[in-house]
XYZ file of N, CA and C in Angstrom:
744
model
N 132.993 150.785 129.612
C 133.102 150.074 128.332
C 134.561 149.724 128.029
N 135.439 150.729 128.235
C 136.858 150.476 127.977
C 137.405 149.417 128.929
N 136.956 149.478 130.193
C 137.412 148.515 131.185
C 137.018 147.096 130.779
N 135.764 146.933 130.312
C 135.310 145.617 129.877
C 136.159 145.091 128.714
N 136.489 145.997 127.792
C 137.315 145.604 126.655
C 138.694 145.164 127.070
N 139.299 145.893 127.992
C 140.637 145.560 128.477
C 140.629 144.201 129.164
N 139.636 143.984 130.020
C 139.553 142.725 130.753
C 139.303 141.548 129.820
N 138.457 141.760 128.807
C 138.189 140.693 127.839
C 139.458 140.312 127.081
N 140.225 141.301 126.663
C 141.475 141.038 125.937
C 142.452 140.246 126.796
N 142.553 140.628 128.065
C 143.463 139.935 128.973
C 143.041 138.480 129.132
N 141.721 138.260 129.260
C 141.220 136.901 129.431
C 141.493 136.038 128.196
N 141.248 136.600 127.012
C 141.488 135.864 125.770
C 142.956 135.491 125.633
N 143.855 136.409 125.952
C 145.290 136.147 125.853
C 145.706 135.025 126.790
N 145.165 135.031 128.009
C 145.529 133.982 128.958
C 145.024 132.616 128.520
N 143.838 132.559 127.942
C 143.296 131.291 127.461
C 144.136 130.752 126.306
N 144.503 131.634 125.368
C 145.335 131.212 124.240
C 146.700 130.747 124.713
N 147.267 131.460 125.686
C 148.569 131.073 126.226
C 148.498 129.691 126.862
N 147.330 129.371 127.449
C 147.123 128.080 128.074
C 147.261 126.941 127.071
N 146.877 127.161 125.816
C 146.913 126.122 124.801
C 148.225 126.099 124.019
N 149.039 127.134 124.135
C 150.281 127.212 123.360
C 151.194 126.016 123.595
N 151.201 125.507 124.814
C 152.092 124.407 125.155
C 151.788 123.156 124.319
N 150.580 123.081 123.768
C 150.181 121.932 122.965
C 150.405 122.145 121.477
N 150.916 123.282 121.131
C 151.109 123.603 119.717
C 152.311 124.530 119.588
N 153.472 123.982 119.879
C 154.657 124.837 119.968
C 155.873 124.165 119.335
N 156.816 124.986 118.935
C 158.067 124.496 118.347
C 159.239 124.899 119.234
N 160.268 124.124 119.182
C 161.501 124.481 119.880
C 162.074 125.777 119.308
N 162.725 126.541 120.148
C 163.487 127.702 119.697
C 164.868 127.186 119.299
N 164.984 126.828 118.033
C 166.215 126.196 117.547
C 166.468 126.596 116.098
N 167.627 126.245 115.592
C 168.147 126.778 114.334
C 167.217 126.562 113.145
N 166.649 125.377 113.002
C 165.881 125.057 111.802
C 164.373 124.961 112.046
N 163.931 125.250 113.257
C 162.516 125.139 113.574
C 161.750 126.401 113.187
N 160.501 126.213 112.780
C 159.609 127.349 112.585
C 159.294 127.992 113.937
N 158.791 129.215 113.899
C 158.380 129.865 115.145
C 157.071 129.280 115.662
N 156.223 128.803 114.738
C 154.948 128.183 115.099
C 154.667 127.025 114.138
N 154.004 125.970 114.620
C 153.642 124.877 113.708
C 152.653 125.346 112.647
N 152.770 124.800 111.461
C 151.840 125.130 110.381
C 151.815 123.981 109.386
N 150.833 123.998 108.508
C 150.673 122.942 107.520
C 151.730 123.067 106.424
N 152.155 121.926 105.902
C 153.068 121.868 104.764
C 152.396 121.074 103.642
N 152.586 121.501 102.412
C 152.008 120.764 101.286
C 152.547 119.337 101.234
N 153.820 119.202 101.581
C 154.460 117.881 101.612
C 155.706 117.978 102.480
N 156.074 116.858 103.077
C 157.329 116.765 103.802
C 158.065 115.521 103.326
N 159.366 115.644 103.205
C 160.188 114.594 102.613
C 160.141 113.301 103.424
N 159.865 112.212 102.749
C 160.007 110.847 103.238
C 159.458 110.629 104.651
N 160.321 110.252 105.594
C 159.872 109.885 106.935
C 159.227 111.041 107.703
N 159.432 112.248 107.270
C 158.852 113.409 107.956
C 157.404 113.669 107.549
N 156.905 112.911 106.575
C 155.575 113.181 106.035
C 154.471 113.059 107.084
N 154.718 112.301 108.144
C 153.722 112.161 109.210
C 153.287 113.503 109.771
N 154.192 114.469 109.746
C 153.952 115.732 110.445
C 153.432 116.841 109.539
N 153.137 116.571 108.285
C 152.870 117.654 107.342
C 151.622 118.481 107.668
N 150.641 117.909 108.347
C 149.417 118.655 108.654
C 149.615 119.700 109.748
N 150.649 119.519 110.553
C 150.966 120.499 111.605
C 152.422 120.294 111.980
N 153.277 121.064 111.339
C 154.697 120.772 111.402
C 155.535 121.955 111.870
N 156.589 121.630 112.612
C 157.561 122.643 113.020
C 158.741 122.714 112.052
N 158.714 121.881 111.007
C 159.804 121.909 110.036
C 159.282 122.223 108.640
N 160.134 122.782 107.820
C 159.826 122.977 106.399
C 160.255 121.729 105.633
N 159.865 121.641 104.388
C 160.272 120.492 103.574
C 161.788 120.490 103.355
N 162.378 121.667 103.298
C 163.835 121.760 103.134
C 164.542 121.148 104.343
N 164.061 121.482 105.528
C 164.638 120.904 106.741
C 164.414 119.398 106.774
N 163.225 118.964 106.343
C 162.926 117.531 106.298
C 163.910 116.804 105.385
N 164.214 117.402 104.249
C 165.178 116.795 103.323
C 166.561 116.695 103.963
N 167.024 117.781 104.562
C 168.337 117.770 105.222
C 168.399 116.717 106.327
N 167.275 116.466 106.958
C 167.231 115.498 108.060
C 167.423 114.065 107.583
N 167.368 113.849 106.276
C 167.550 112.517 105.707
C 168.925 112.346 105.064
N 169.831 113.275 105.320
C 171.160 113.209 104.724
C 172.200 112.838 105.782
N 173.387 112.512 105.318
C 174.471 112.129 106.214
C 175.740 112.885 105.839
N 176.527 113.257 106.846
C 177.774 113.968 106.589
C 177.543 115.415 106.215
N 178.307 115.958 105.259
C 178.228 117.385 104.915
C 176.848 117.831 104.438
N 176.017 116.922 103.934
C 174.690 117.288 103.452
C 173.656 117.330 104.576
N 174.011 116.814 105.728
C 173.112 116.800 106.874
C 173.031 118.184 107.514
N 171.911 118.499 108.138
C 171.716 119.817 108.764
C 172.850 120.182 109.710
N 173.381 119.194 110.422
C 174.406 119.451 111.432
C 175.736 118.785 111.072
N 175.909 118.452 109.790
C 177.126 117.775 109.312
C 177.358 116.447 110.021
N 176.271 115.813 110.426
C 176.407 114.563 111.172
C 176.446 113.370 110.228
N 177.451 112.514 110.436
C 177.614 111.314 109.614
C 177.163 110.081 110.392
N 176.269 109.318 109.780
C 175.838 108.054 110.374
C 176.777 106.912 109.987
N 177.719 107.198 109.121
C 178.622 106.173 108.601
C 180.011 106.264 109.235
N 180.055 106.596 110.517
C 181.340 106.773 111.195
C 182.025 105.435 111.499
N 181.286 104.345 111.368
C 181.896 103.016 111.524
C 181.540 102.137 110.331
N 181.700 102.682 109.153
C 181.286 101.992 107.954
C 179.854 102.360 107.607
N 179.368 101.822 106.529
C 178.048 102.198 106.042
C 176.944 101.636 106.937
N 176.080 102.517 107.418
C 174.950 102.098 108.242
C 173.908 101.413 107.365
N 173.249 100.406 107.895
C 172.209 99.700 107.148
C 171.027 100.633 106.874
N 170.315 100.347 105.806
C 169.171 101.183 105.428
C 168.087 101.189 106.504
N 167.820 100.038 107.115
C 166.744 99.975 108.105
C 167.103 100.760 109.373
N 168.366 100.743 109.749
C 168.803 101.519 110.909
C 168.793 103.009 110.587
N 169.291 103.347 109.416
C 169.318 104.743 108.983
C 167.894 105.327 108.978
N 166.933 104.557 108.515
C 165.536 105.010 108.466
C 165.040 105.370 109.861
N 165.403 104.583 110.856
C 164.964 104.872 112.227
C 165.569 106.179 112.747
N 166.830 106.418 112.429
C 167.441 107.680 112.855
C 166.818 108.860 112.120
N 166.432 108.659 110.870
C 165.750 109.722 110.137
C 164.389 110.016 110.773
N 163.706 108.984 111.235
C 162.441 109.188 111.933
C 162.659 109.982 113.218
N 163.721 109.679 113.921
C 164.059 110.445 115.127
C 164.367 111.896 114.775
N 165.089 112.111 113.681
C 165.368 113.477 113.227
C 164.072 114.231 112.951
N 163.130 113.560 112.288
C 161.856 114.198 111.956
C 161.079 114.545 113.217
N 161.116 113.652 114.191
C 160.451 113.934 115.467
C 161.053 115.190 116.094
N 162.360 115.274 116.099
C 163.038 116.434 116.697
C 162.719 117.722 115.941
N 162.805 117.687 114.633
C 162.648 118.910 113.845
C 161.181 119.304 113.624
N 160.285 118.332 113.549
C 158.931 118.592 113.045
C 157.816 118.521 114.077
N 158.009 117.791 115.166
C 156.902 117.544 116.085
C 156.445 118.814 116.804
N 155.120 119.069 116.836
C 154.568 120.200 117.596
C 154.111 119.782 118.987
N 154.454 118.547 119.401
C 153.898 117.959 120.625
C 154.842 117.952 121.811
N 155.989 118.616 121.719
C 156.997 118.480 122.774
C 156.935 119.588 123.818
N 155.917 120.446 123.730
C 155.802 121.581 124.650
C 155.947 121.250 126.122
N 155.304 120.188 126.612
C 155.401 119.886 128.043
C 156.793 119.504 128.523
N 157.715 119.264 127.601
C 159.058 118.798 127.980
C 160.168 119.764 127.533
N 159.810 120.960 127.128
C 160.816 121.924 126.665
C 161.547 122.538 127.847
N 162.869 122.580 127.749
C 163.715 123.239 128.741
C 164.699 124.150 128.009
N 165.271 125.072 128.719
C 166.247 125.994 128.146
C 167.616 125.318 128.023
N 168.243 125.481 126.876
C 169.611 125.006 126.667
C 170.251 125.889 125.608
N 170.986 126.864 126.011
C 171.558 127.833 125.081
C 172.906 127.336 124.567
N 172.876 126.763 123.367
C 174.095 126.349 122.685
C 174.048 126.912 121.264
N 175.031 126.589 120.457
C 175.193 127.276 119.169
C 173.998 127.137 118.242
N 173.308 126.012 118.262
C 172.240 125.784 117.284
C 170.843 125.731 117.893
N 170.710 126.027 119.185
C 169.375 126.065 119.779
C 169.402 126.757 121.131
N 168.257 127.310 121.499
C 168.061 127.897 122.815
C 167.212 127.013 123.714
N 166.610 125.991 123.100
C 165.765 125.068 123.840
C 165.995 123.643 123.343
N 165.630 122.687 124.175
C 165.603 121.293 123.812
C 164.410 120.649 124.517
N 164.069 119.428 124.126
C 163.115 118.687 124.936
C 163.887 117.699 125.791
N 163.315 117.391 126.943
C 164.025 116.533 127.896
C 163.070 115.512 128.504
N 163.514 114.258 128.484
C 162.764 113.147 129.083
C 161.364 112.986 128.500
N 161.256 113.115 127.200
C 159.984 112.856 126.528
C 159.630 111.376 126.720
N 158.413 111.071 127.173
C 158.026 109.675 127.416
C 157.746 108.922 126.114
N 158.714 108.191 125.654
C 158.598 107.452 124.398
C 158.093 106.034 124.673
N 157.250 105.532 123.790
C 156.713 104.181 123.944
C 157.820 103.138 123.797
N 157.761 102.129 124.630
C 158.732 101.041 124.538
C 158.702 100.385 123.162
N 157.530 100.317 122.561
C 157.416 99.700 121.231
C 158.211 100.473 120.188
N 158.158 101.818 120.247
C 158.955 102.635 119.317
C 160.436 102.431 119.558
N 160.797 102.372 120.813
C 162.197 102.198 121.183
C 162.722 100.835 120.729
N 161.934 99.793 120.959
C 162.343 98.439 120.586
C 162.500 98.302 119.078
N 161.569 98.885 118.328
C 161.652 98.823 116.866
C 162.923 99.502 116.371
N 163.266 100.633 116.951
C 164.473 101.379 116.605
C 165.714 100.533 116.905
N 165.773 100.010 118.122
C 166.933 99.222 118.537
C 167.087 97.952 117.711
N 165.983 97.253 117.481
C 166.045 95.998 116.722
C 166.582 96.217 115.310
N 166.252 97.362 114.723
C 166.728 97.643 113.368
C 168.181 98.127 113.338
N 168.735 98.422 114.507
C 170.104 98.961 114.560
C 171.082 98.087 115.345
N 170.612 97.077 116.041
C 171.463 96.371 117.007
C 172.676 95.691 116.372
N 172.603 95.384 115.087
C 173.752 94.734 114.427
C 174.648 95.730 113.692
N 174.247 96.992 113.646
C 175.098 98.025 113.054
C 176.204 98.412 114.024
N 177.151 99.204 113.527
C 178.326 99.539 114.323
C 178.374 101.016 114.674
N 178.903 101.283 115.867
C 179.184 102.649 116.309
C 180.354 102.593 117.284
N 180.880 103.743 117.621
C 182.035 103.776 118.526
C 181.742 104.560 119.793
N 180.504 105.037 119.943
C 180.158 105.873 121.097
C 178.758 105.543 121.584
N 178.544 105.719 122.908
C 177.209 105.499 123.443
C 176.422 106.809 123.575
N 177.110 107.933 123.596
C 176.444 109.236 123.669
C 176.754 109.999 122.384
N 175.773 110.073 121.485
C 176.006 110.699 120.192
C 175.894 112.216 120.236
N 175.557 112.765 121.360
C 175.396 114.211 121.454
C 176.675 114.952 121.794
N 177.746 114.233 122.112
C 178.962 114.906 122.575
C 180.175 113.996 122.367
N 181.351 114.641 122.260
C 182.604 113.887 122.285
C 183.137 113.390 120.962
N 182.563 113.825 119.828
C 183.056 113.416 118.522
C 184.303 114.210 118.116
N 185.010 113.692 117.162
C 186.109 114.419 116.534
C 185.538 115.130 115.298
N 185.575 116.463 115.300
C 184.970 117.247 114.214
C 186.019 117.908 113.317
N 187.267 117.491 113.410
C 188.328 118.173 112.660
C 188.144 118.067 111.150
N 187.452 117.068 110.685
C 187.218 116.884 109.241
C 186.016 117.683 108.742
N 185.305 118.323 109.662
C 184.098 119.067 109.282
C 182.827 118.300 109.568
N 182.936 116.995 109.778
C 181.807 116.174 110.231
C 182.340 115.200 111.274
N 181.458 114.542 111.980
C 181.861 113.720 113.112
C 182.557 112.422 112.687
N 183.668 112.164 113.358
C 184.348 110.876 113.228
C 184.616 110.373 114.643
N 185.004 109.122 114.753
C 185.200 108.527 116.076
C 186.372 109.181 116.808
N 186.245 109.347 118.119
C 187.370 109.873 118.903
C 188.570 108.942 118.811
N 189.727 109.482 119.066
C 190.955 108.690 119.009
C 190.863 107.494 119.950
N 191.274 106.345 119.461
C 191.302 105.083 120.203
C 189.921 104.472 120.452
N 188.869 105.112 119.996
C 187.531 104.523 120.147
C 187.353 103.387 119.134
N 186.821 102.268 119.585
C 186.655 101.102 118.729
C 185.204 100.951 118.283
N 185.043 100.546 117.047
C 183.699 100.303 116.533
C 183.194 98.954 117.044
N 182.007 98.988 117.613
C 181.359 97.794 118.132
C 179.892 97.817 117.714
N 179.234 96.699 117.821
C 177.815 96.655 117.480
C 177.004 97.439 118.507
N 175.866 97.941 118.077
C 174.956 98.633 118.996
C 174.616 97.729 120.183
N 174.418 96.439 119.903
C 174.043 95.525 120.984
C 175.164 95.387 122.016
N 176.428 95.455 121.581
C 177.549 95.415 122.524
C 177.604 96.675 123.377
N 177.377 97.813 122.758
C 177.524 99.092 123.456
C 176.315 99.402 124.344
N 175.111 99.142 123.833
C 173.905 99.567 124.560
C 173.210 98.440 125.309
N 173.457 97.205 124.942
C 172.931 96.023 125.640
C 171.439 95.758 125.424
N 170.604 96.785 125.492
C 169.164 96.581 125.332
C 168.502 97.848 124.795
N 167.240 97.730 124.428
C 166.527 98.830 123.768
C 166.363 100.048 124.672
N 165.970 99.827 125.915
C 165.745 100.961 126.828
C 167.030 101.739 127.052
N 168.117 101.027 127.290
C 169.406 101.682 127.502
C 169.810 102.478 126.263
N 169.569 101.902 125.089
C 169.886 102.592 123.837
C 169.114 103.908 123.712
N 167.813 103.847 123.856
C 166.994 105.046 123.637
C 167.265 106.145 124.652
N 167.671 105.773 125.839
C 167.910 106.766 126.881
C 169.357 107.247 126.917
N 170.232 106.628 126.119
C 171.644 107.028 126.133
C 172.153 107.598 124.827
N 171.563 107.186 123.693
C 172.157 107.586 122.415
C 172.124 109.107 122.249
N 171.073 109.752 122.691
C 171.016 111.208 122.808
C 170.570 111.489 124.231
N 171.534 111.584 125.117
C 171.261 111.592 126.562
C 170.255 112.679 126.937
N 169.218 112.258 127.658
C 168.238 113.203 128.170
C 167.035 113.426 127.282
N 167.099 112.999 126.017
C 165.968 113.232 125.120
C 164.733 112.446 125.533
N 164.929 111.158 125.819
C 163.782 110.273 126.010
C 163.822 109.528 127.341
N 162.634 109.261 127.856
C 162.441 108.339 128.974
C 161.483 107.262 128.470
N 161.928 106.018 128.471
C 161.133 104.933 127.901
C 160.009 104.532 128.856
N 158.793 104.459 128.325
C 157.624 104.036 129.104
C 157.379 102.554 128.837
N 157.498 101.703 129.858
C 157.295 100.260 129.651
C 155.905 99.955 129.101
N 155.810 98.888 128.327
C 154.540 98.562 127.664
C 153.433 98.216 128.644
N 153.787 97.801 129.876
C 152.767 97.470 130.862
C 152.421 98.664 131.770
N 152.978 99.839 131.463
C 152.683 101.033 132.253
C 151.293 101.563 131.934
N 150.656 102.181 132.925
C 149.347 102.805 132.717
C 149.485 104.224 132.167
N 150.712 104.734 132.143
C 150.957 106.075 131.629
C 151.023 106.054 130.104
N 150.475 107.049 129.428
C 150.549 107.102 127.961
C 151.956 107.473 127.494
N 152.213 107.290 126.214
C 153.547 107.560 125.692
C 153.454 108.058 124.260
N 154.505 108.717 123.807
C 154.578 109.238 122.445
C 155.275 108.239 121.531
N 154.876 108.259 120.267
C 155.540 107.443 119.260
C 156.463 108.343 118.437
N 157.516 107.750 117.897
C 158.465 108.514 117.088
C 157.946 108.780 115.687
N 157.072 107.896 115.233
C 156.618 107.981 113.847
C 155.244 107.343 113.746
N 154.401 107.826 112.847
C 153.067 107.242 112.671
C 152.657 107.394 111.209
N 151.752 106.532 110.764
C 151.299 106.598 109.380
C 149.795 106.831 109.282
N 149.184 107.264 110.373
C 147.755 107.575 110.374
C 147.547 109.064 110.094
N 146.328 109.428 109.711
C 146.025 110.828 109.453
C 145.934 111.632 110.742
N 145.587 110.962 111.832
C 145.480 111.616 113.139
C 146.797 111.429 113.890
N 147.336 112.504 114.411
C 148.582 112.450 115.174
C 148.288 111.875 116.566
N 148.742 110.659 116.868
C 148.427 110.047 118.173
C 149.108 110.737 119.343
N 150.111 111.565 119.061
C 150.829 112.242 120.139
C 150.082 113.465 120.677
N 149.067 113.928 119.957
C 148.317 115.103 120.411
C 147.705 114.875 121.789
N 146.996 113.779 121.945
C 146.310 113.502 123.206
C 147.291 113.159 124.324
N 148.404 112.539 123.960
C 149.425 112.217 124.968
C 150.037 113.504 125.526
N 150.352 114.433 124.640
C 150.902 115.719 125.079
C 149.895 116.458 125.962
N 148.618 116.402 125.589
C 147.580 117.054 126.393
C 147.509 116.434 127.796
N 147.596 115.120 127.850
C 147.551 114.419 129.141
C 148.667 114.914 130.068
N 149.903 114.958 129.539
C 151.034 115.343 130.382
C 151.033 116.840 130.693
N 150.584 117.656 129.756
C 150.500 119.096 130.017
C 149.511 119.368 131.140
N 148.401 118.664 131.104
C 147.397 118.819 132.167
C 147.938 118.299 133.493
N 148.623 117.166 133.447
C 149.197 116.572 134.649
C 150.222 117.503 135.302
N 150.964 118.226 134.453
C 151.975 119.158 134.959
C 151.401 120.526 135.298
N 150.103 120.698 135.089
C 149.478 121.983 135.379
C 149.796 123.046 134.357
N 150.067 122.633 133.123
C 150.455 123.575 132.077
C 149.297 123.984 131.180
N 148.194 123.254 131.255
C 147.080 123.582 130.362
C 145.783 122.905 130.774
N 144.788 123.136 129.984
C 143.585 122.309 129.916
C 142.785 122.269 131.214
N 142.692 123.368 131.897
C 141.913 123.410 133.116
C 142.750 123.739 134.332
N 143.827 122.969 134.540
C 144.650 123.208 135.727
C 145.276 124.591 135.682
N 145.933 124.889 134.560
C 146.562 126.196 134.433
C 145.516 127.277 134.218
N 144.434 126.915 133.523
C 143.395 127.902 133.256
C 142.737 128.365 134.549
N 142.569 127.439 135.517
C 141.999 127.823 136.807
C 142.913 128.806 137.524
N 144.228 128.603 137.393
C 145.175 129.544 137.985
C 145.055 130.906 137.318
N 144.945 130.894 135.980
C 144.766 132.146 135.251
C 143.480 132.849 135.666
N 142.395 132.066 135.825
C 141.106 132.657 136.172
C 141.172 133.347 137.526
N 141.822 132.695 138.493
C 141.943 133.295 139.820
C 142.759 134.586 139.750
N 143.883 134.533 139.021
C 144.712 135.736 138.886
C 143.961 136.834 138.143
N 143.197 136.434 137.120
C 142.413 137.386 136.343
C 141.377 138.090 137.215
N 140.653 137.339 138.023
C 139.624 137.931 138.889
C 140.235 138.857 139.931
N 141.383 138.454 140.456
C 142.058 139.298 141.443
C 142.517 140.602 140.806
N 143.078 140.492 139.580
C 143.511 141.689 138.871
C 142.332 142.597 138.561
N 141.219 141.991 138.138
C 140.028 142.774 137.814
C 139.512 143.522 139.033
N 139.562 142.865 140.185
C 139.096 143.507 141.425
C 139.954 144.711 141.766
N 141.282 144.538 141.702
C 142.177 145.646 142.016
C 142.025 146.782 141.003
N 141.852 146.413 139.715
C 141.679 147.447 138.697
C 140.384 148.210 138.909
N 139.306 147.511 139.257
C 138.024 148.171 139.543
C 138.134 149.100 140.726
N 138.831 148.645 141.785
C 139.007 149.462 142.995
C 139.846 150.706 142.663
N 140.868 150.531 141.821
C 141.733 151.654 141.468
C 140.961 152.695 140.675
N 140.192 152.238 139.687
C 139.443 153.173 138.842
C 138.284 153.828 139.586
N 137.833 153.186 140.668
C 136.727 153.734 141.437
C 137.169 154.848 142.378
N 138.491 154.923 142.611
C 139.007 155.974 143.518
C 138.850 157.376 142.910
């Protein structure tokens, strides 16, 4: 009886672990340990309120610039950013802080504000193009926003001798922009590709990224049958050895 109970518990844990990759948060400064429902999320983050890795407080900070921003990041380093461009960056912030769908792309990165990041998330070309089109006439002085800023003022300013230019001058096109502005975050999926892709923002009640994450997790052998079959084989082997041991 005790043996059956032990084996059942082990099996249940392995099955639950199999699904964790589809419902997980980054190990980072402002992320929850597990996704959960929020009564409301500020502005552009509201898409994620039914299953969110961010609190409303974090959502609010994600819509600020400079000292009020979660990371003291200023979007106005080359003059005032346009409202439409700023909105797109806020949507990107919400995706980073709130999305529970990035499990298949989580990697370890131990830096001051996080132990994990997502890498090469397959973003839809349509999301990327909309972001770029709303920002291409705004100004910036860097192509990689994740590194190389001057932080002596307490928030980011342009490095010495860096010149402010339009996004279109610096990035040339939408794909280059999305794959360079935060290097390594996204891999753009062309609109004619047969592979599914994630959107940065949605206004439907159903999160369209759920099924996309499931597709890639299964493809990578992280869940949904592929990994479960591996667990089942290991479970049966363990059960056999445990039975043989207890029978001695």
